[in-house]
Amino acid sequence: MVRESQIPPSSTSKTSGMAASSPSSLSMTLSSTNALSFLSKGWREVWDSADADLQLMRDRANSVKNLASTFDREIENFLNNSARSAFSVGSPSASSFSSEIGIMKKLQPKISEFRRVYSAPEISRKVMERWGPARAKLGIDLSAIKNAIVSEMDLDERQGVLEMGRMRRRRNSDRVRFTEFCAETERDEEANFGDWEPIRSLKTRFKEFEKRSSLEILSGFKSSEFVEKLKTSFKSIYKETDEAKDVPPLDVPELLACLVRQSEPFLDQIGVRKDICDRIVENLCKCKSQHLWRLPSAQASELIENDNHVDLDMRIASVLQSTGHHYDGGFWTDFMKPETPESKRHVAIVTTASLPWMTGTAVNPLFRAAYLAKSAKQSVTLLVPWLCESDQELVYPNNLTFSSPEEQESYIRKWLEERIGFKADFKISFYPGKFSKERRSIFPAGDTSQFIPSKDADIAILEEPEHLNWYHHGKRWTDKFNHVVGIVHTNYLEYIKREKHGAIQAFFVNHVNNWVTRAYCDKVLRLSGATQELPKSVVCNVHGVNPKFLMIGEKVAEERSRGEQAFSKGAYFLGKMVWAKGYRELIDLMGKHKSDLGSFNLDVYGNGEDAVEVQRAAQKLDLNVNFLKGRDHADDSLHKYKVFINPSISDVLCTATAEALAMGKFVVCADHPSNEFFRSFPNCLTYKTSEDFVSKVKEAMSKEPLPLTPEQMYNLSWEAATQRFMEYSDLDKILNDGDGERRRMRKSRSAPSFNEVIDGGLAFTHYVLTGNDFLRLCSGATPRTKDYDKQHCKDLNLVPPQVHKPIFGW
């Protein structure tokens, strides 16, 4: 809407008569009038500015011309005055001044020529001709529209529109003149430089090139030496070998078997078990012989004979390799994995606890590192958590604390060498850790993988992989390392079920454990069948016993061979005093069969959070149990006991049970998957019912244990455990293969497998979720474990958290 003050005075009288009849027409007329006034004013400003610029150009051209004339006159005056100078011929400065006059005389003709050229009338005439009358131009005739608009305007507005039209025509005329002037200048330059030798030579060569036909050019290029060498290089890159020619293509059963094998993760999610998938693959491979009629008879018979020994993955890889396609990574994998030297490989062992905390994840990885390094075939690094002093006071026994990692490393090495009897050559490193009082566990702070240098990132062994990766927010282990092995120590589901709302928590933890082990491990070893079924897992006991216990067993056997009494005490139980370590089962069994056991007495050694409640429960039932402080199982006071009682069903593989068998004692334990490895030993007495428990205890108290054979002692040793670990983790093939067939086959895949896509997607999703502090706290993570704190930086000489940025290889 236009206010009245905005209407020009000249148009008020005309529009007042129209307002009564047509208000809308009045508004349109006023709007168009104001718009044309604005445009007219703008064009006047542009025209005035253009006139000022042209005038300035004329003034500068005249000033240059005047300057040249003035300079010429000054030179002439200077030379004339110099000739009439008062200097005589014999004066001292006459010679130098005469030389200056000579230079000026040589310069005068050139300056005069410059002035003559730029003041010549031809240049002025040519310039003025370029700005002559404008030539006729094609365009659209808008005069009818212009006349219709002008007819509605008053005199002032008509003059503005006409002035605007004249300015537009003048601008088009100036543009045409400037274009013609540039063309004329180019022609003048061509006329001046046309005789220059390089230009003339270049034009001649262009003309000769235009005369040659395209066929002559291509024929000359094809016959060149460069093209022939290029062809030879391409032929040498791909050369079909005889082995590639002999590889038969995949048949239909093999393709179906491959599809089932690659779809195992998806089938597992919908409830199809892995053993069913393996059975389908096995049956499809057996059908392979039905499709060998297309091959030569000799080749078919050879394939049928060796069919049971052909690995499906190797078969597919060999066929893909014969096609010439190579594949080095997947959608989510890291293409730049470290190159390892052929002479020596590197093994990094990462665990969740450290001495002096006497727990399984502190002791067993320490022995594993020592015995892997003993062979000297590979270098070994043990990565353990470093706790700040406040956490050390909560975890380590007897108020033992360390002021520096070097001090704790010295303690660890001294403890180890006293038990293994040799100097272990391996490296001990520390990563930041924080202790959780609620979970009674140590959790990593920050990206644990970064504490293994990239040059040493070859093979990783994750002790308790689910524990290490619950809140892992950093680089994917399988991206940084060539091979990652996880070893499951703890049956977390059994512990969680004992807590409040344990069933719901166990449900979620079960799926999270599947998630992280699938995403971060290439192979998973479960110490026993007591653990949950995990992807890529096999069951194998890869733990041994301290050599000191085997020495105690040998000493007991010698005493018995001499007729001496080796055991003078009865039964005992040793373990951390928490309900989950078997104390609930022990009190229930002894309380239920108190009368059946009679005078049977049990000594219990242990310390823990539930010590008061356990002792109170035993006293309430008036059980024959003596509670003593916890001590090392190798302590001299425990050598004379004959029977070790262990009713625990929460352990995965009880180290104390293995140690008792190594010392030549009887062991009474539950018939449970966690004790499957010990059943082959004659001194291991297992029970299924509470009544059976009573009979086994009485049998052990009335008999003498059998001495261990050399084979049984070897099976309990760390040498045998290390050999089993190398076999079941595929490390023996990886370490001894070098650059052999299996590594070449891995590179010959032409596409990422379905498993790799799923594993990579799970790892990426886990990384995104663990990066949110709110989600971490909701899922039970220890606060401020996404990165280490300032105290860790001070103790371990690390970069402060605000500068450090964890890295991830998708």
mmCIF file with all atom_site columns, C-alpha atoms in Angstrom, residues 309-429:
data_model
loop_
_atom_site.group_PDB
_atom_site.id
_atom_site.type_symbol
_atom_site.label_atom_id
_atom_site.label_alt_id
_atom_site.label_comp_id
_atom_site.label_asym_id
_atom_site.label_entity_id
_atom_site.label_seq_id
_atom_site.pdbx_PDB_ins_code
_atom_site.Cartn_x
_atom_site.Cartn_y
_atom_site.Cartn_z
_atom_site.occupancy
_atom_site.B_iso_or_equiv
_atom_site.pdbx_formal_charge
_atom_site.auth_seq_id
_atom_site.auth_comp_id
_atom_site.auth_asym_id
_atom_site.auth_atom_id
_atom_site.pdbx_PDB_model_num
ATOM 1   C CA . HIS A 1 309 ? 40.255 -82.617 2.963   1.00 0.00 ? 309 HIS A CA 1
ATOM 2   C CA . VAL A 1 310 ? 39.371 -79.580 0.860   1.00 0.00 ? 310 VAL A CA 1
ATOM 3   C CA . ASP A 1 311 ? 38.505 -76.489 2.896   1.00 0.00 ? 311 ASP A CA 1
ATOM 4   C CA . LEU A 1 312 ? 35.538 -74.657 1.414   1.00 0.00 ? 312 LEU A CA 1
ATOM 5   C CA . ASP A 1 313 ? 37.022 -71.231 2.044   1.00 0.00 ? 313 ASP A CA 1
ATOM 6   C CA . MET A 1 314 ? 40.329 -72.207 0.446   1.00 0.00 ? 314 MET A CA 1
ATOM 7   C CA . ARG A 1 315 ? 38.476 -73.710 -2.511  1.00 0.00 ? 315 ARG A CA 1
ATOM 8   C CA . ILE A 1 316 ? 36.531 -70.474 -3.126  1.00 0.00 ? 316 ILE A CA 1
ATOM 9   C CA . ALA A 1 317 ? 39.657 -68.380 -2.658  1.00 0.00 ? 317 ALA A CA 1
ATOM 10  C CA . SER A 1 318 ? 41.620 -70.478 -5.166  1.00 0.00 ? 318 SER A CA 1
ATOM 11  C CA . VAL A 1 319 ? 38.869 -70.097 -7.795  1.00 0.00 ? 319 VAL A CA 1
ATOM 12  C CA . LEU A 1 320 ? 38.744 -66.332 -7.273  1.00 0.00 ? 320 LEU A CA 1
ATOM 13  C CA . GLN A 1 321 ? 42.511 -66.132 -7.411  1.00 0.00 ? 321 GLN A CA 1
ATOM 14  C CA . SER A 1 322 ? 42.533 -67.937 -10.758 1.00 0.00 ? 322 SER A CA 1
ATOM 15  C CA . THR A 1 323 ? 40.341 -65.165 -12.199 1.00 0.00 ? 323 THR A CA 1
ATOM 16  C CA . GLY A 1 324 ? 42.994 -62.533 -11.485 1.00 0.00 ? 324 GLY A CA 1
ATOM 17  C CA . HIS A 1 325 ? 40.896 -60.471 -9.056  1.00 0.00 ? 325 HIS A CA 1
ATOM 18  C CA . HIS A 1 326 ? 42.439 -59.331 -5.791  1.00 0.00 ? 326 HIS A CA 1
ATOM 19  C CA . TYR A 1 327 ? 40.791 -57.882 -2.716  1.00 0.00 ? 327 TYR A CA 1
ATOM 20  C CA . ASP A 1 328 ? 42.543 -56.386 0.318   1.00 0.00 ? 328 ASP A CA 1
ATOM 21  C CA . GLY A 1 329 ? 39.731 -55.127 2.526   1.00 0.00 ? 329 GLY A CA 1
ATOM 22  C CA . GLY A 1 330 ? 36.031 -54.768 3.210   1.00 0.00 ? 330 GLY A CA 1
ATOM 23  C CA . PHE A 1 331 ? 33.467 -52.041 3.584   1.00 0.00 ? 331 PHE A CA 1
ATOM 24  C CA . TRP A 1 332 ? 34.381 -51.509 7.224   1.00 0.00 ? 332 TRP A CA 1
ATOM 25  C CA . THR A 1 333 ? 37.992 -52.763 7.376   1.00 0.00 ? 333 THR A CA 1
ATOM 26  C CA . ASP A 1 334 ? 41.254 -50.898 7.435   1.00 0.00 ? 334 ASP A CA 1
ATOM 27  C CA . PHE A 1 335 ? 43.211 -51.186 4.163   1.00 0.00 ? 335 PHE A CA 1
ATOM 28  C CA . MET A 1 336 ? 46.506 -50.090 5.746   1.00 0.00 ? 336 MET A CA 1
ATOM 29  C CA . LYS A 1 337 ? 47.318 -52.918 8.146   1.00 0.00 ? 337 LYS A CA 1
ATOM 30  C CA . PRO A 1 338 ? 50.888 -53.001 9.418   1.00 0.00 ? 338 PRO A CA 1
ATOM 31  C CA . GLU A 1 339 ? 53.538 -54.807 7.455   1.00 0.00 ? 339 GLU A CA 1
ATOM 32  C CA . THR A 1 340 ? 55.307 -57.269 9.748   1.00 0.00 ? 340 THR A CA 1
ATOM 33  C CA . PRO A 1 341 ? 58.911 -58.374 9.276   1.00 0.00 ? 341 PRO A CA 1
ATOM 34  C CA . GLU A 1 342 ? 59.354 -61.919 8.058   1.00 0.00 ? 342 GLU A CA 1
ATOM 35  C CA . SER A 1 343 ? 61.955 -62.736 10.737  1.00 0.00 ? 343 SER A CA 1
ATOM 36  C CA . LYS A 1 344 ? 59.968 -62.097 13.940  1.00 0.00 ? 344 LYS A CA 1
ATOM 37  C CA . ARG A 1 345 ? 56.326 -61.437 14.699  1.00 0.00 ? 345 ARG A CA 1
ATOM 38  C CA . HIS A 1 346 ? 54.907 -59.521 17.655  1.00 0.00 ? 346 HIS A CA 1
ATOM 39  C CA . VAL A 1 347 ? 52.231 -60.636 20.129  1.00 0.00 ? 347 VAL A CA 1
ATOM 40  C CA . ALA A 1 348 ? 50.441 -58.146 22.412  1.00 0.00 ? 348 ALA A CA 1
ATOM 41  C CA . ILE A 1 349 ? 48.556 -59.570 25.430  1.00 0.00 ? 349 ILE A CA 1
ATOM 42  C CA . VAL A 1 350 ? 45.957 -57.210 26.939  1.00 0.00 ? 350 VAL A CA 1
ATOM 43  C CA . THR A 1 351 ? 44.358 -58.082 30.274  1.00 0.00 ? 351 THR A CA 1
ATOM 44  C CA . THR A 1 352 ? 41.991 -56.522 32.813  1.00 0.00 ? 352 THR A CA 1
ATOM 45  C CA . ALA A 1 353 ? 43.964 -56.975 36.068  1.00 0.00 ? 353 ALA A CA 1
ATOM 46  C CA . SER A 1 354 ? 47.494 -56.974 37.390  1.00 0.00 ? 354 SER A CA 1
ATOM 47  C CA . LEU A 1 355 ? 49.519 -58.173 40.356  1.00 0.00 ? 355 LEU A CA 1
ATOM 48  C CA . PRO A 1 356 ? 49.507 -57.846 43.306  1.00 0.00 ? 356 PRO A CA 1
ATOM 49  C CA . TRP A 1 357 ? 45.760 -58.468 42.851  1.00 0.00 ? 357 TRP A CA 1
ATOM 50  C CA . MET A 1 358 ? 45.719 -62.268 42.996  1.00 0.00 ? 358 MET A CA 1
ATOM 51  C CA . THR A 1 359 ? 42.982 -62.931 40.462  1.00 0.00 ? 359 THR A CA 1
ATOM 52  C CA . GLY A 1 360 ? 42.887 -65.193 37.430  1.00 0.00 ? 360 GLY A CA 1
ATOM 53  C CA . THR A 1 361 ? 43.088 -62.396 34.863  1.00 0.00 ? 361 THR A CA 1
ATOM 54  C CA . ALA A 1 362 ? 46.220 -61.057 36.572  1.00 0.00 ? 362 ALA A CA 1
ATOM 55  C CA . VAL A 1 363 ? 48.116 -64.346 37.006  1.00 0.00 ? 363 VAL A CA 1
ATOM 56  C CA . ASN A 1 364 ? 47.275 -66.393 33.910  1.00 0.00 ? 364 ASN A CA 1
ATOM 57  C CA . PRO A 1 365 ? 48.070 -63.722 31.246  1.00 0.00 ? 365 PRO A CA 1
ATOM 58  C CA . LEU A 1 366 ? 51.384 -63.138 33.035  1.00 0.00 ? 366 LEU A CA 1
ATOM 59  C CA . PHE A 1 367 ? 52.346 -66.797 32.695  1.00 0.00 ? 367 PHE A CA 1
ATOM 60  C CA . ARG A 1 368 ? 51.120 -66.829 29.090  1.00 0.00 ? 368 ARG A CA 1
ATOM 61  C CA . ALA A 1 369 ? 53.380 -63.907 28.205  1.00 0.00 ? 369 ALA A CA 1
ATOM 62  C CA . ALA A 1 370 ? 56.372 -65.599 29.848  1.00 0.00 ? 370 ALA A CA 1
ATOM 63  C CA . TYR A 1 371 ? 55.942 -68.920 28.039  1.00 0.00 ? 371 TYR A CA 1
ATOM 64  C CA . LEU A 1 372 ? 55.162 -67.330 24.665  1.00 0.00 ? 372 LEU A CA 1
ATOM 65  C CA . ALA A 1 373 ? 58.350 -65.297 24.962  1.00 0.00 ? 373 ALA A CA 1
ATOM 66  C CA . LYS A 1 374 ? 60.335 -68.364 26.067  1.00 0.00 ? 374 LYS A CA 1
ATOM 67  C CA . SER A 1 375 ? 60.367 -69.793 22.536  1.00 0.00 ? 375 SER A CA 1
ATOM 68  C CA . ALA A 1 376 ? 62.023 -66.583 21.249  1.00 0.00 ? 376 ALA A CA 1
ATOM 69  C CA . LYS A 1 377 ? 60.135 -66.991 17.949  1.00 0.00 ? 377 LYS A CA 1
ATOM 70  C CA . GLN A 1 378 ? 58.086 -63.861 18.586  1.00 0.00 ? 378 GLN A CA 1
ATOM 71  C CA . SER A 1 379 ? 58.422 -60.746 20.703  1.00 0.00 ? 379 SER A CA 1
ATOM 72  C CA . VAL A 1 380 ? 55.748 -60.298 23.391  1.00 0.00 ? 380 VAL A CA 1
ATOM 73  C CA . THR A 1 381 ? 54.230 -57.286 25.159  1.00 0.00 ? 381 THR A CA 1
ATOM 74  C CA . LEU A 1 382 ? 51.976 -57.602 28.214  1.00 0.00 ? 382 LEU A CA 1
ATOM 75  C CA . LEU A 1 383 ? 49.591 -54.653 28.607  1.00 0.00 ? 383 LEU A CA 1
ATOM 76  C CA . VAL A 1 384 ? 48.138 -54.329 32.130  1.00 0.00 ? 384 VAL A CA 1
ATOM 77  C CA . PRO A 1 385 ? 46.026 -51.610 33.816  1.00 0.00 ? 385 PRO A CA 1
ATOM 78  C CA . TRP A 1 386 ? 47.601 -48.846 35.870  1.00 0.00 ? 386 TRP A CA 1
ATOM 79  C CA . LEU A 1 387 ? 45.515 -47.632 38.812  1.00 0.00 ? 387 LEU A CA 1
ATOM 80  C CA . CYS A 1 388 ? 45.912 -44.325 40.591  1.00 0.00 ? 388 CYS A CA 1
ATOM 81  C CA . GLU A 1 389 ? 46.963 -44.544 44.217  1.00 0.00 ? 389 GLU A CA 1
ATOM 82  C CA . SER A 1 390 ? 43.411 -44.081 45.515  1.00 0.00 ? 390 SER A CA 1
ATOM 83  C CA . ASP A 1 391 ? 42.226 -47.106 43.495  1.00 0.00 ? 391 ASP A CA 1
ATOM 84  C CA . GLN A 1 392 ? 45.282 -49.156 44.448  1.00 0.00 ? 392 GLN A CA 1
ATOM 85  C CA . GLU A 1 393 ? 44.317 -48.872 48.108  1.00 0.00 ? 393 GLU A CA 1
ATOM 86  C CA . LEU A 1 394 ? 40.926 -50.396 47.280  1.00 0.00 ? 394 LEU A CA 1
ATOM 87  C CA . VAL A 1 395 ? 42.222 -53.279 45.155  1.00 0.00 ? 395 VAL A CA 1
ATOM 88  C CA . TYR A 1 396 ? 45.685 -54.434 46.206  1.00 0.00 ? 396 TYR A CA 1
ATOM 89  C CA . PRO A 1 397 ? 46.033 -56.521 49.404  1.00 0.00 ? 397 PRO A CA 1
ATOM 90  C CA . ASN A 1 398 ? 47.933 -55.549 52.563  1.00 0.00 ? 398 ASN A CA 1
ATOM 91  C CA . ASN A 1 399 ? 47.734 -51.817 51.709  1.00 0.00 ? 399 ASN A CA 1
ATOM 92  C CA . LEU A 1 400 ? 50.359 -52.329 49.009  1.00 0.00 ? 400 LEU A CA 1
ATOM 93  C CA . THR A 1 401 ? 50.671 -49.358 46.618  1.00 0.00 ? 401 THR A CA 1
ATOM 94  C CA . PHE A 1 402 ? 53.111 -48.208 43.927  1.00 0.00 ? 402 PHE A CA 1
ATOM 95  C CA . SER A 1 403 ? 54.214 -44.668 43.171  1.00 0.00 ? 403 SER A CA 1
ATOM 96  C CA . SER A 1 404 ? 55.232 -45.369 39.555  1.00 0.00 ? 404 SER A CA 1
ATOM 97  C CA . PRO A 1 405 ? 54.671 -47.994 36.844  1.00 0.00 ? 405 PRO A CA 1
ATOM 98  C CA . GLU A 1 406 ? 58.365 -48.908 37.000  1.00 0.00 ? 406 GLU A CA 1
ATOM 99  C CA . GLU A 1 407 ? 57.992 -49.857 40.655  1.00 0.00 ? 407 GLU A CA 1
ATOM 100 C CA . GLN A 1 408 ? 54.994 -52.093 39.949  1.00 0.00 ? 408 GLN A CA 1
ATOM 101 C CA . GLU A 1 409 ? 56.745 -53.689 36.965  1.00 0.00 ? 409 GLU A CA 1
ATOM 102 C CA . SER A 1 410 ? 59.704 -54.584 39.202  1.00 0.00 ? 410 SER A CA 1
ATOM 103 C CA . TYR A 1 411 ? 57.313 -56.259 41.671  1.00 0.00 ? 411 TYR A CA 1
ATOM 104 C CA . ILE A 1 412 ? 55.603 -58.243 38.889  1.00 0.00 ? 412 ILE A CA 1
ATOM 105 C CA . ARG A 1 413 ? 58.852 -59.531 37.401  1.00 0.00 ? 413 ARG A CA 1
ATOM 106 C CA . LYS A 1 414 ? 60.251 -60.557 40.781  1.00 0.00 ? 414 LYS A CA 1
ATOM 107 C CA . TRP A 1 415 ? 57.062 -62.463 41.646  1.00 0.00 ? 415 TRP A CA 1
ATOM 108 C CA . LEU A 1 416 ? 57.094 -64.246 38.274  1.00 0.00 ? 416 LEU A CA 1
ATOM 109 C CA . GLU A 1 417 ? 60.753 -65.268 38.265  1.00 0.00 ? 417 GLU A CA 1
ATOM 110 C CA . GLU A 1 418 ? 60.412 -66.813 41.727  1.00 0.00 ? 418 GLU A CA 1
ATOM 111 C CA . ARG A 1 419 ? 57.799 -69.210 40.321  1.00 0.00 ? 419 ARG A CA 1
ATOM 112 C CA . ILE A 1 420 ? 58.865 -70.074 36.780  1.00 0.00 ? 420 ILE A CA 1
ATOM 113 C CA . GLY A 1 421 ? 62.600 -70.447 37.447  1.00 0.00 ? 421 GLY A CA 1
ATOM 114 C CA . PHE A 1 422 ? 63.818 -68.605 34.322  1.00 0.00 ? 422 PHE A CA 1
ATOM 115 C CA . LYS A 1 423 ? 64.160 -65.015 33.165  1.00 0.00 ? 423 LYS A CA 1
ATOM 116 C CA . ALA A 1 424 ? 61.279 -64.117 30.889  1.00 0.00 ? 424 ALA A CA 1
ATOM 117 C CA . ASP A 1 425 ? 62.199 -61.712 28.094  1.00 0.00 ? 425 ASP A CA 1
ATOM 118 C CA . PHE A 1 426 ? 59.035 -59.747 27.369  1.00 0.00 ? 426 PHE A CA 1
ATOM 119 C CA . LYS A 1 427 ? 57.905 -56.148 27.698  1.00 0.00 ? 427 LYS A CA 1
ATOM 120 C CA . ILE A 1 428 ? 55.379 -54.878 30.274  1.00 0.00 ? 428 ILE A CA 1
ATOM 121 C CA . SER A 1 429 ? 53.335 -51.781 29.406  1.00 0.00 ? 429 SER A CA 1
#
